[in-house]
GROMACS .gro file of N, CA and C in nm:
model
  471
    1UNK      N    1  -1.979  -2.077  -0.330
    1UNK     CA    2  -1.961  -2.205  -0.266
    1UNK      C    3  -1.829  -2.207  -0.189
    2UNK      N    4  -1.729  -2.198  -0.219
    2UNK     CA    5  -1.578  -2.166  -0.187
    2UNK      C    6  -1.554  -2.057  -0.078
    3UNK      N    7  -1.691  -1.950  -0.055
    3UNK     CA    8  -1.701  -1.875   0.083
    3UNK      C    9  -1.736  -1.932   0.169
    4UNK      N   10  -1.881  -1.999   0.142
    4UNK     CA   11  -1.953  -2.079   0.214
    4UNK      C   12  -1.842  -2.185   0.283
    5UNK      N   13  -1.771  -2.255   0.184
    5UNK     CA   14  -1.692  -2.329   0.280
    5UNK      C   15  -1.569  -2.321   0.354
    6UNK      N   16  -1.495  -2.177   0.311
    6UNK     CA   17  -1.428  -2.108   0.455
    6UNK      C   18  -1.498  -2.095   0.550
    7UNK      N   19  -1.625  -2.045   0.548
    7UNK     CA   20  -1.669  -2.004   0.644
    7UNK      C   21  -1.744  -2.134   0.768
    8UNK      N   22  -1.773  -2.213   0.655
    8UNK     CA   23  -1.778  -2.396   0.742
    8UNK      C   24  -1.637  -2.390   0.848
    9UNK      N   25  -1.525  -2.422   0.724
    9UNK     CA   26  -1.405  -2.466   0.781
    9UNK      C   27  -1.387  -2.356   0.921
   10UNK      N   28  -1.414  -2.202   0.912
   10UNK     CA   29  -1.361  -2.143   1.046
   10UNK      C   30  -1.464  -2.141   1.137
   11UNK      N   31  -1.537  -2.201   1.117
   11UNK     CA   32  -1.641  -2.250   1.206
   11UNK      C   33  -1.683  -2.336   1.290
   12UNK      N   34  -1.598  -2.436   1.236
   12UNK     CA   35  -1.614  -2.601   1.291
   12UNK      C   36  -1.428  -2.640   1.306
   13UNK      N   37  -1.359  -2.578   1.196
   13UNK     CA   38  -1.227  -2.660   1.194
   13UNK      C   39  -1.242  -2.816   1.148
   14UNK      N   40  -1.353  -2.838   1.043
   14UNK     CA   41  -1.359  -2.930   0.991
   14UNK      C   42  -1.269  -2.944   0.866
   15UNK      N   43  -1.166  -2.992   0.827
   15UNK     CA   44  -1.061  -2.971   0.770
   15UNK      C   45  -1.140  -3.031   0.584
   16UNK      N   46  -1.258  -3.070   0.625
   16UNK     CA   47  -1.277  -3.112   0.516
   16UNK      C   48  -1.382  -3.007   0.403
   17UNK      N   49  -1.372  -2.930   0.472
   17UNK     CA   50  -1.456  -2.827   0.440
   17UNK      C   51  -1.337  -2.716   0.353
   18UNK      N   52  -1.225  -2.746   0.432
   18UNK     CA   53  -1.121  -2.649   0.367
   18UNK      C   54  -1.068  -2.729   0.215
   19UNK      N   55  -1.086  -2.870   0.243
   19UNK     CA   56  -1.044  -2.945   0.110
   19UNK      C   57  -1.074  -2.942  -0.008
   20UNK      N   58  -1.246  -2.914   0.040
   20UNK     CA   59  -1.307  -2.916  -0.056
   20UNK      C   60  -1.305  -2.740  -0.130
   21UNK      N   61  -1.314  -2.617  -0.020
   21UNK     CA   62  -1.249  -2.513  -0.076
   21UNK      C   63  -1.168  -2.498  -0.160
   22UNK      N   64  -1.060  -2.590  -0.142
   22UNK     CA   65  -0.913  -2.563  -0.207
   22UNK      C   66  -0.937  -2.657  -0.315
   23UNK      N   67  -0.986  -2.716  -0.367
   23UNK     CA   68  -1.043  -2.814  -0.481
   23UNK      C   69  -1.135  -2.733  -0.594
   24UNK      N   70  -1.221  -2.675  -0.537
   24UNK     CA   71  -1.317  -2.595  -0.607
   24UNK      C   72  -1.269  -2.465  -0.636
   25UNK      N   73  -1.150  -2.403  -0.542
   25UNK     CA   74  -1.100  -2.294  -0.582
   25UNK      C   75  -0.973  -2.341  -0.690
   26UNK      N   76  -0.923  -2.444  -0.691
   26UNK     CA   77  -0.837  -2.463  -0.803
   26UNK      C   78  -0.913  -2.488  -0.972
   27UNK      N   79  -1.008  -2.556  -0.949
   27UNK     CA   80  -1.058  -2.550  -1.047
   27UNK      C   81  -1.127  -2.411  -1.128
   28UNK      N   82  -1.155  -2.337  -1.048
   28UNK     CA   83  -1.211  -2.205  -1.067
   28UNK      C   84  -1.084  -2.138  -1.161
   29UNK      N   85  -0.981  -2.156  -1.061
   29UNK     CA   86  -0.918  -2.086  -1.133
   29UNK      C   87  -0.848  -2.124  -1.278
   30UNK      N   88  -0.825  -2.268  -1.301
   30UNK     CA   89  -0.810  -2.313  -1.403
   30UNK      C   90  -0.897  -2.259  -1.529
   31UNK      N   91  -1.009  -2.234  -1.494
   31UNK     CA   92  -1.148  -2.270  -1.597
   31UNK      C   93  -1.185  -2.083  -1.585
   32UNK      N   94  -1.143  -1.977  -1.490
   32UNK     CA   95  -1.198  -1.892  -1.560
   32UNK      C   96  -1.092  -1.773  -1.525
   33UNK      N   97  -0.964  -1.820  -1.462
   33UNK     CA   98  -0.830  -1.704  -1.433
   33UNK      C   99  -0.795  -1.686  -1.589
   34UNK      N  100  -0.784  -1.531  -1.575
   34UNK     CA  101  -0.725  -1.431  -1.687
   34UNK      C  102  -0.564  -1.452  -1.659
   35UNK      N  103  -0.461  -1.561  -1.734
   35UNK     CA  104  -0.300  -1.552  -1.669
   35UNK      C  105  -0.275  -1.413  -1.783
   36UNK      N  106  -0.328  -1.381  -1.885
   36UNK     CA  107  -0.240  -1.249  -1.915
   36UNK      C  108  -0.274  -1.132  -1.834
   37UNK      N  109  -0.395  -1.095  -1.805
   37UNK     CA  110  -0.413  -0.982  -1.751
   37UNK      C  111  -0.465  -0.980  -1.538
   38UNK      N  112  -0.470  -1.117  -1.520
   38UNK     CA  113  -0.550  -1.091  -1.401
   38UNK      C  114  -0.653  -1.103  -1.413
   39UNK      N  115  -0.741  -1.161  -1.269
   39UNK     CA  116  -0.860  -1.129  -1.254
   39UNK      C  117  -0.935  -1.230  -1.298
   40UNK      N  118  -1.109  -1.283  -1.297
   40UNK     CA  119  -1.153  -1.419  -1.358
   40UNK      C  120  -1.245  -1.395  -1.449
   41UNK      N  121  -1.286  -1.438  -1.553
   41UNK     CA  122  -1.367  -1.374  -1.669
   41UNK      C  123  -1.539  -1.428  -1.614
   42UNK      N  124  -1.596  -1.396  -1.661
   42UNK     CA  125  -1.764  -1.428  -1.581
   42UNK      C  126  -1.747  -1.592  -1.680
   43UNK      N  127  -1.675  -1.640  -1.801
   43UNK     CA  128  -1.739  -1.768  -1.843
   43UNK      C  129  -1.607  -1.803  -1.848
   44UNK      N  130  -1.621  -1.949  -1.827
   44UNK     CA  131  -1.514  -2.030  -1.861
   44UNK      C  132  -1.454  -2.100  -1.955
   45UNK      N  133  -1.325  -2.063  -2.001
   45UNK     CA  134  -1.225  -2.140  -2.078
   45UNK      C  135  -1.290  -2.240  -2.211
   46UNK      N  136  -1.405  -2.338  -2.110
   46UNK     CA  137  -1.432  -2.363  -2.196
   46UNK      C  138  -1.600  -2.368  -2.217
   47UNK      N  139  -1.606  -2.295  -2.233
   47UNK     CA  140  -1.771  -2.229  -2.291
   47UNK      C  141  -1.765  -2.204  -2.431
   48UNK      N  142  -1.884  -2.181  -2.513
   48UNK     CA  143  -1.894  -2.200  -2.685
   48UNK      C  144  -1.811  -2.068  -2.682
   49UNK      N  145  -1.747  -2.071  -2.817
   49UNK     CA  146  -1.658  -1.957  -2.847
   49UNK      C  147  -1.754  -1.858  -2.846
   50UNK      N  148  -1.701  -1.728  -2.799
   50UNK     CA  149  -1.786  -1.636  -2.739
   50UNK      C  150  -1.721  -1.505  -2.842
   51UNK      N  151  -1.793  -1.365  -2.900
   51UNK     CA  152  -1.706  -1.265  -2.938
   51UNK      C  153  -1.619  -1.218  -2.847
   52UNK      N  154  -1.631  -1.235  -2.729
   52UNK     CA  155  -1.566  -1.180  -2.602
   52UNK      C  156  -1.572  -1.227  -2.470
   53UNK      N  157  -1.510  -1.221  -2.350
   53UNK     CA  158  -1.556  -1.261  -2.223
   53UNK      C  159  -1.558  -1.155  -2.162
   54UNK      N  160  -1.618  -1.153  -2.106
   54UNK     CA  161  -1.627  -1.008  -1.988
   54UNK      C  162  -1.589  -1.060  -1.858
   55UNK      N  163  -1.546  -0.965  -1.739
   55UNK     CA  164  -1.516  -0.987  -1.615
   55UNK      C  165  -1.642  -0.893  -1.559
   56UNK      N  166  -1.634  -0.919  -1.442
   56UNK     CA  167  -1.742  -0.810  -1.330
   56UNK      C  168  -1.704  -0.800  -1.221
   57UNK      N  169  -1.667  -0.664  -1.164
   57UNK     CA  170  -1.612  -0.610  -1.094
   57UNK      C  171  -1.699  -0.549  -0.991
   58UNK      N  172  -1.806  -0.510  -1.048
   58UNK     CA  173  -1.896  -0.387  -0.980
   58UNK      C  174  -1.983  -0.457  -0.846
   59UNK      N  175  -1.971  -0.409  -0.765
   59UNK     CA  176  -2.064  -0.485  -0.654
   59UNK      C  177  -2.196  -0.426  -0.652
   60UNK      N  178  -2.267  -0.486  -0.683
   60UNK     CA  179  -2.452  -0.417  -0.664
   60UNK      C  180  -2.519  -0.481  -0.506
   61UNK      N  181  -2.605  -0.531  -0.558
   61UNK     CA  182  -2.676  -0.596  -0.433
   61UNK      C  183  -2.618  -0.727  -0.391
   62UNK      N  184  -2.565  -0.776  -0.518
   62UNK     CA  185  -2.507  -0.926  -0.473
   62UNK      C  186  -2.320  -0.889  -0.531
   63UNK      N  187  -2.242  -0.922  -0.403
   63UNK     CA  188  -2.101  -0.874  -0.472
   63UNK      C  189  -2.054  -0.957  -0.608
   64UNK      N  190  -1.976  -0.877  -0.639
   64UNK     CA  191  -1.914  -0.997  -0.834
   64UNK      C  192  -1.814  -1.063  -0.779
   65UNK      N  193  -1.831  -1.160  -0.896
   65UNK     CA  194  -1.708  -1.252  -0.907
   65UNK      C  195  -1.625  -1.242  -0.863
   66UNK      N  196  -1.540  -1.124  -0.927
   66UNK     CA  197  -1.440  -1.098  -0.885
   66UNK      C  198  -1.390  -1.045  -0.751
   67UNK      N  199  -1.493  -0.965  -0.680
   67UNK     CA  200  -1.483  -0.954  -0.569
   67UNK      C  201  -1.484  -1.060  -0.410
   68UNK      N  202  -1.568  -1.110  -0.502
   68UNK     CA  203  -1.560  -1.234  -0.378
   68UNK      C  204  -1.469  -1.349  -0.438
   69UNK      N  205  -1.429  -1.387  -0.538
   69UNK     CA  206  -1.268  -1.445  -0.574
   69UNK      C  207  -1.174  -1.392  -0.460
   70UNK      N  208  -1.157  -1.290  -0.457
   70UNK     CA  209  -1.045  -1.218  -0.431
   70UNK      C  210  -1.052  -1.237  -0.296
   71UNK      N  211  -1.132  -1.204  -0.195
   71UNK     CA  212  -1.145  -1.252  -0.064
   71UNK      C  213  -1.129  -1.402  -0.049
   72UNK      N  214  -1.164  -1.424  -0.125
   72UNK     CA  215  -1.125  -1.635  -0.136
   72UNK      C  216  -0.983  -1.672  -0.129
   73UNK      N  217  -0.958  -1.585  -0.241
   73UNK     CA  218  -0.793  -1.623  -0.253
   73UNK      C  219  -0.692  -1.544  -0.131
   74UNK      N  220  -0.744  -1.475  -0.076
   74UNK     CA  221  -0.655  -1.395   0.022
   74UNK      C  222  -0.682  -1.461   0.144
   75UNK      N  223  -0.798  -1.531   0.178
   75UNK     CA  224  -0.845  -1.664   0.283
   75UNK      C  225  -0.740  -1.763   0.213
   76UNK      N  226  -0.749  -1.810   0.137
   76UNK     CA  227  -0.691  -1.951   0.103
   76UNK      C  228  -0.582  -1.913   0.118
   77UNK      N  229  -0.522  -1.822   0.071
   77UNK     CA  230  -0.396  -1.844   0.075
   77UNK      C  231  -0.340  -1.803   0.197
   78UNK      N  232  -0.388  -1.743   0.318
   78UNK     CA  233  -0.319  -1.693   0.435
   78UNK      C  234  -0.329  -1.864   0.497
   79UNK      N  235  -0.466  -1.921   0.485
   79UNK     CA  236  -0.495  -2.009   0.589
   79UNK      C  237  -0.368  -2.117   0.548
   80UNK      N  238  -0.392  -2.165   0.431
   80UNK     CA  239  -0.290  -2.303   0.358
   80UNK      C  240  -0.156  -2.252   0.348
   81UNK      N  241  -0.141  -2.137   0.396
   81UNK     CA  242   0.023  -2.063   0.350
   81UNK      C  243   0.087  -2.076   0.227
   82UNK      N  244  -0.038  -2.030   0.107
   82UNK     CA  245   0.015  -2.000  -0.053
   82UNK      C  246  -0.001  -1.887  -0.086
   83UNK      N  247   0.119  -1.820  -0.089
   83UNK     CA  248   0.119  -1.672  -0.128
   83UNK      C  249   0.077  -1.631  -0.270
   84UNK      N  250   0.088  -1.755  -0.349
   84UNK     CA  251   0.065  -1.761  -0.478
   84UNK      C  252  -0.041  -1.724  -0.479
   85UNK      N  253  -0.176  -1.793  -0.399
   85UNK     CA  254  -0.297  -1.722  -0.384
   85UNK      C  255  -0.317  -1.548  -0.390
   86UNK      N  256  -0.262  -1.503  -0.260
   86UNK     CA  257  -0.271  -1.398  -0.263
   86UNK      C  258  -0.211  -1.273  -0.358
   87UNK      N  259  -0.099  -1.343  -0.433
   87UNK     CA  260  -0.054  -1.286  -0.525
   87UNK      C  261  -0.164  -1.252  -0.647
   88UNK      N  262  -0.235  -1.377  -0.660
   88UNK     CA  263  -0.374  -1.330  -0.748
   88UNK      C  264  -0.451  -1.246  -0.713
   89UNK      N  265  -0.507  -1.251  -0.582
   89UNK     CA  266  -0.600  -1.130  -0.512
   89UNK      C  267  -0.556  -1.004  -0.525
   90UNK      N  268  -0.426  -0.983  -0.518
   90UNK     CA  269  -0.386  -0.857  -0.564
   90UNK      C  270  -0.368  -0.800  -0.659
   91UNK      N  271  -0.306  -0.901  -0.789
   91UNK     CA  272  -0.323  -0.886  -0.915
   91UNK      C  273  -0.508  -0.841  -0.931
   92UNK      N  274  -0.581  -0.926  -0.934
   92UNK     CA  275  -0.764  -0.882  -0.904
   92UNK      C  276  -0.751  -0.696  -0.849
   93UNK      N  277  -0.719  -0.673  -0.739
   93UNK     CA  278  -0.712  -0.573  -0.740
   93UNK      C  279  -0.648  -0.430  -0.804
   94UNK      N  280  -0.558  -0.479  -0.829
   94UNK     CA  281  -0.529  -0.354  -0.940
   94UNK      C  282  -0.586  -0.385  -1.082
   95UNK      N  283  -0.624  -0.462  -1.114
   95UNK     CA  284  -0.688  -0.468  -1.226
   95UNK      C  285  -0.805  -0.362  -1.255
   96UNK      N  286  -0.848  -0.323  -1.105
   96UNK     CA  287  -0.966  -0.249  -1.080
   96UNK      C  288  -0.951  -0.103  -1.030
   97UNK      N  289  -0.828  -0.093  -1.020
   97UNK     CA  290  -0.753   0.014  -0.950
   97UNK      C  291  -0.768   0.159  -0.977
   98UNK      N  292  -0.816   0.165  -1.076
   98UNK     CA  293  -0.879   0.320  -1.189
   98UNK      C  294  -1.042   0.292  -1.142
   99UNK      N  295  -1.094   0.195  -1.133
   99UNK     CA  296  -1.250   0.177  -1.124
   99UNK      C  297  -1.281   0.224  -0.999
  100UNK      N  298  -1.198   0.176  -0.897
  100UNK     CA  299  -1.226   0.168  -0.729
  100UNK      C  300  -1.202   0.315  -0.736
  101UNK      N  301  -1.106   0.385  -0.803
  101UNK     CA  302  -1.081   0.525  -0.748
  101UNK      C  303  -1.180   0.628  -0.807
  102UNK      N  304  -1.205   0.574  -0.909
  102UNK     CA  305  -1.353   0.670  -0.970
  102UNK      C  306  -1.499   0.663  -0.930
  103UNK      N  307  -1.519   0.516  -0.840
  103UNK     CA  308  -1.623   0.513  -0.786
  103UNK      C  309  -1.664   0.404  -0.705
  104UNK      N  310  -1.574   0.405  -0.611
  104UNK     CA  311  -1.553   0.352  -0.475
  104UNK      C  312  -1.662   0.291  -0.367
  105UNK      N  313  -1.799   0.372  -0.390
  105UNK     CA  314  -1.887   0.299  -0.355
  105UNK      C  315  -1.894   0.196  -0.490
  106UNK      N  316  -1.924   0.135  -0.558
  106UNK     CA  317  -1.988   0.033  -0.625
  106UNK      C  318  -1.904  -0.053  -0.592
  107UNK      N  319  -1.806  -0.082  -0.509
  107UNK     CA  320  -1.714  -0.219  -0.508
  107UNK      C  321  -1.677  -0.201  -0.367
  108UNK      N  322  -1.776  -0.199  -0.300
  108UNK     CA  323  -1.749  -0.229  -0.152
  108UNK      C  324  -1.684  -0.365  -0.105
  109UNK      N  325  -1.716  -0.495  -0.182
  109UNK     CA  326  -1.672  -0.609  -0.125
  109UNK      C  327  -1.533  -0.636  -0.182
  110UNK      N  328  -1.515  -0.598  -0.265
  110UNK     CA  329  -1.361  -0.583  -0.353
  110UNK      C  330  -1.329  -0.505  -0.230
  111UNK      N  331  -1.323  -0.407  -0.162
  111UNK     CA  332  -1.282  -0.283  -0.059
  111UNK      C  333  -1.226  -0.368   0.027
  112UNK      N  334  -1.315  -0.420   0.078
  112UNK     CA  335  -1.329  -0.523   0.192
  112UNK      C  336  -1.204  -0.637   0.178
  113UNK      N  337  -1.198  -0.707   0.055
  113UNK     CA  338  -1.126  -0.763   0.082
  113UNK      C  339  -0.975  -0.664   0.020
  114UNK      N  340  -0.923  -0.554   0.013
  114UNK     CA  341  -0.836  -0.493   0.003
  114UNK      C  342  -0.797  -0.442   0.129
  115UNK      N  343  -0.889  -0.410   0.218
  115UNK     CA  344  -0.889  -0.365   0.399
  115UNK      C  345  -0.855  -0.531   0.425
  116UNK      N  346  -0.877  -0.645   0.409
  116UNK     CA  347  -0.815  -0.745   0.471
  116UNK      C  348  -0.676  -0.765   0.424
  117UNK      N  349  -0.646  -0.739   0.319
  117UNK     CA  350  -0.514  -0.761   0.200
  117UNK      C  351  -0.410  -0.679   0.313
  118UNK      N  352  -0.456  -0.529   0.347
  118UNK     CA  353  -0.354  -0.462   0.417
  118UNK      C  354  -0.354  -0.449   0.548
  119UNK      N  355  -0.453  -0.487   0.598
  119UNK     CA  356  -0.477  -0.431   0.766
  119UNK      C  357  -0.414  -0.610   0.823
  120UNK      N  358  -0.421  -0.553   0.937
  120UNK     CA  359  -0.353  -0.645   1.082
  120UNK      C  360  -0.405  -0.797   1.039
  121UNK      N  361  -0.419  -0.914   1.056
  121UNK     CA  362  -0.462  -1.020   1.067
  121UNK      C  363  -0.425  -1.074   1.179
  122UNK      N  364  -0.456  -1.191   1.252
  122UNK     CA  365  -0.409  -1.309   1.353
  122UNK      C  366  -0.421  -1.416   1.339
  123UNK      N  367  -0.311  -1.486   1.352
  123UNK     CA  368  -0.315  -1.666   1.309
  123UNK      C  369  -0.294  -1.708   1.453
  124UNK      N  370  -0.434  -1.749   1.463
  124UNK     CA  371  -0.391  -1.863   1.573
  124UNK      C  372  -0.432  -2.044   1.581
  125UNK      N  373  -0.282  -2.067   1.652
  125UNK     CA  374  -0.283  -2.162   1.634
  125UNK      C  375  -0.274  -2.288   1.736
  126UNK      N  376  -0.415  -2.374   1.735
  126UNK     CA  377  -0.456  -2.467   1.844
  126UNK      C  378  -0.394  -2.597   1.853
  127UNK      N  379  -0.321  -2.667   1.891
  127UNK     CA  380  -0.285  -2.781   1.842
  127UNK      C  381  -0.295  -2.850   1.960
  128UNK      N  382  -0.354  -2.987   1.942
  128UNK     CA  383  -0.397  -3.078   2.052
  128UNK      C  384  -0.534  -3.166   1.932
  129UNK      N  385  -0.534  -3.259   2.021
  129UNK     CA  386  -0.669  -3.358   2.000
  129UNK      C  387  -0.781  -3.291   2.013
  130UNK      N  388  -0.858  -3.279   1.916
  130UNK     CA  389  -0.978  -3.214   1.889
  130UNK      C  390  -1.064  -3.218   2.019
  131UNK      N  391  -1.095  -3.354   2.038
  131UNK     CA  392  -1.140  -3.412   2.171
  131UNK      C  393  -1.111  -3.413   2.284
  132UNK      N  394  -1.004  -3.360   2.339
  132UNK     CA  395  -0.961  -3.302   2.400
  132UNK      C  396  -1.045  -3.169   2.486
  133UNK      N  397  -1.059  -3.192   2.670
  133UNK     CA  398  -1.120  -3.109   2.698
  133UNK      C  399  -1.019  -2.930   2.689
  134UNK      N  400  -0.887  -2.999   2.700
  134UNK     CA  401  -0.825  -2.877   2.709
  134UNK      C  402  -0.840  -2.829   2.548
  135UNK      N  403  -0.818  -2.864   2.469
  135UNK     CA  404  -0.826  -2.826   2.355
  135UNK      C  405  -0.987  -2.727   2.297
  136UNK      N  406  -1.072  -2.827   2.366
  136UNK     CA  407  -1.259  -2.799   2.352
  136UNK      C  408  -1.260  -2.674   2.425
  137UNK      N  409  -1.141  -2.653   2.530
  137UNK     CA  410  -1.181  -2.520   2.637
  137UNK      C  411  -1.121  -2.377   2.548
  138UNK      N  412  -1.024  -2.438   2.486
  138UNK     CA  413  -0.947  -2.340   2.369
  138UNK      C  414  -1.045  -2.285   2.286
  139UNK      N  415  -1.092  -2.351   2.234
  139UNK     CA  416  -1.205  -2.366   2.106
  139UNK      C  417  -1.316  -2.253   2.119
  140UNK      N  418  -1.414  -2.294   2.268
  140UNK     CA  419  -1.483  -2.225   2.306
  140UNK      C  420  -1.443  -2.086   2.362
  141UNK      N  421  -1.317  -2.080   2.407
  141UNK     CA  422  -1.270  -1.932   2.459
  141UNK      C  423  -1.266  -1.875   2.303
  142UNK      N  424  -1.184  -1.945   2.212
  142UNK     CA  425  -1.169  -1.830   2.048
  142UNK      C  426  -1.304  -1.813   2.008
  143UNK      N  427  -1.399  -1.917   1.999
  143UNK     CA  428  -1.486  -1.867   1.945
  143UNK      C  429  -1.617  -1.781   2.016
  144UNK      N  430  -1.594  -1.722   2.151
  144UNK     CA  431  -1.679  -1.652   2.227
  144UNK      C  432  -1.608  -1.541   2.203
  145UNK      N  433  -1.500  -1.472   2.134
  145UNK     CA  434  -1.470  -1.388   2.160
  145UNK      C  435  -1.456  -1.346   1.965
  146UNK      N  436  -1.473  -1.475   1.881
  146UNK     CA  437  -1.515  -1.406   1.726
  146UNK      C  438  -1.634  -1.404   1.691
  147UNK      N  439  -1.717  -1.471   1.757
  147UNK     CA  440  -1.885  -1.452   1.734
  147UNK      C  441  -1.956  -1.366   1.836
  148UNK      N  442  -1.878  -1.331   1.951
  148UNK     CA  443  -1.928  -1.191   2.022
  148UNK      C  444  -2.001  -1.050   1.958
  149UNK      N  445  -2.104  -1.042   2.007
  149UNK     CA  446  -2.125  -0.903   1.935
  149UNK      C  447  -2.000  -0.805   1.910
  150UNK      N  448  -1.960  -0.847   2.045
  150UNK     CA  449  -1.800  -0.738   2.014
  150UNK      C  450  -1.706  -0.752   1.900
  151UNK      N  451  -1.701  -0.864   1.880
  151UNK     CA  452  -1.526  -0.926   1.787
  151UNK      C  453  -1.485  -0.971   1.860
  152UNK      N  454  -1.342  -1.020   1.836
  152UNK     CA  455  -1.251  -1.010   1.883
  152UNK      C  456  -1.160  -0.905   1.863
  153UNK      N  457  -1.078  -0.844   1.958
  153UNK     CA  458  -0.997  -0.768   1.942
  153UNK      C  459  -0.862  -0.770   2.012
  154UNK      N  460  -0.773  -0.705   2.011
  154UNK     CA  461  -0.634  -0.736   2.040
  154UNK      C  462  -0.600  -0.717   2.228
  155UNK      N  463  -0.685  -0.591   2.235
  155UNK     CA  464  -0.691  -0.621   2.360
  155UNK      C  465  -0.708  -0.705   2.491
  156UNK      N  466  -0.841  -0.767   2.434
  156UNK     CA  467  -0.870  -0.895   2.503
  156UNK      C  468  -0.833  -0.989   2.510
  157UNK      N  469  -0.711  -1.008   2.441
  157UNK     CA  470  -0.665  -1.143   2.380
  157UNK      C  471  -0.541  -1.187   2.521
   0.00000   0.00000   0.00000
């Protein structure tokens, strides 16, 4: 849900889409963040006492928890400027750090968001009245050039 609605929010710039992200990702983390070791357990905090909680790391057909946490928190926290976020995403990642190196295909989306953790990013930033034709002309130039078959890339910019 919390992808789904980055992916609203960089889509539209409906700010309420990011609210509700950052609402649902706080609670997440309340209810299933590991603070001794890192990382989010598959049940939450408060679920019937359990012999154990397990985490899931492994990406199959549908990526885990933890993998798509971790891209959440490295979104949230670049976009809202909380490093605290991303400080978790990375903690998430070394947690896995012996796993990824022994078998690197099974955690492609964990990968993914570790290639976003280190590689290049771009913040850009539009400011004007939404409604605004100059602003609407902004809008449509960024987003013809991130929904392009091409990308965007640095060159074109």
């Amino acid at each position: 849900m919390i992808w789904g609605l980055l992916e609203l929010y960089e889509a539209t710039f409906n700010t309420d889409y990011l609210r509700r992200a950052r609402r649902l990702n706080d609670i997440f983390l309340d209810r299933f963040w590991d603070d001794e070791n890192g990382a989010f357990y598959f049940t939450s905090h408060e679920s019937k006492q359990l012999i154990g909680r397990k985490k899931e790391a492994y990406d199959g057909a549908i990526p885990s928890g933890n993998s798509v946490a971790m891209m959440n928190l490295l979104r949230l926290g670049r976009i809202t400027g909380q490093p605290e976020l991303e400080e978790k995403a990375n903690n998430t990642g070394r947690l896995y750090t012996e796993q990824l190196e022994q078998a690197p295909s099974g955690f492609g989306q964990m990968l993914q968001g570790i290639l976003f953790e280190l590689g290049t990013t771009y913040e850009i930033v539009i400011a004007g009245k939404k409604e605004s034709a100059d602003t609407k002309k902004l809008l449509k130039e960024l987003h013809s050039h991130l929904y392009s078959p091409q990308g965007c890339s640095a060159e074109r910019s």
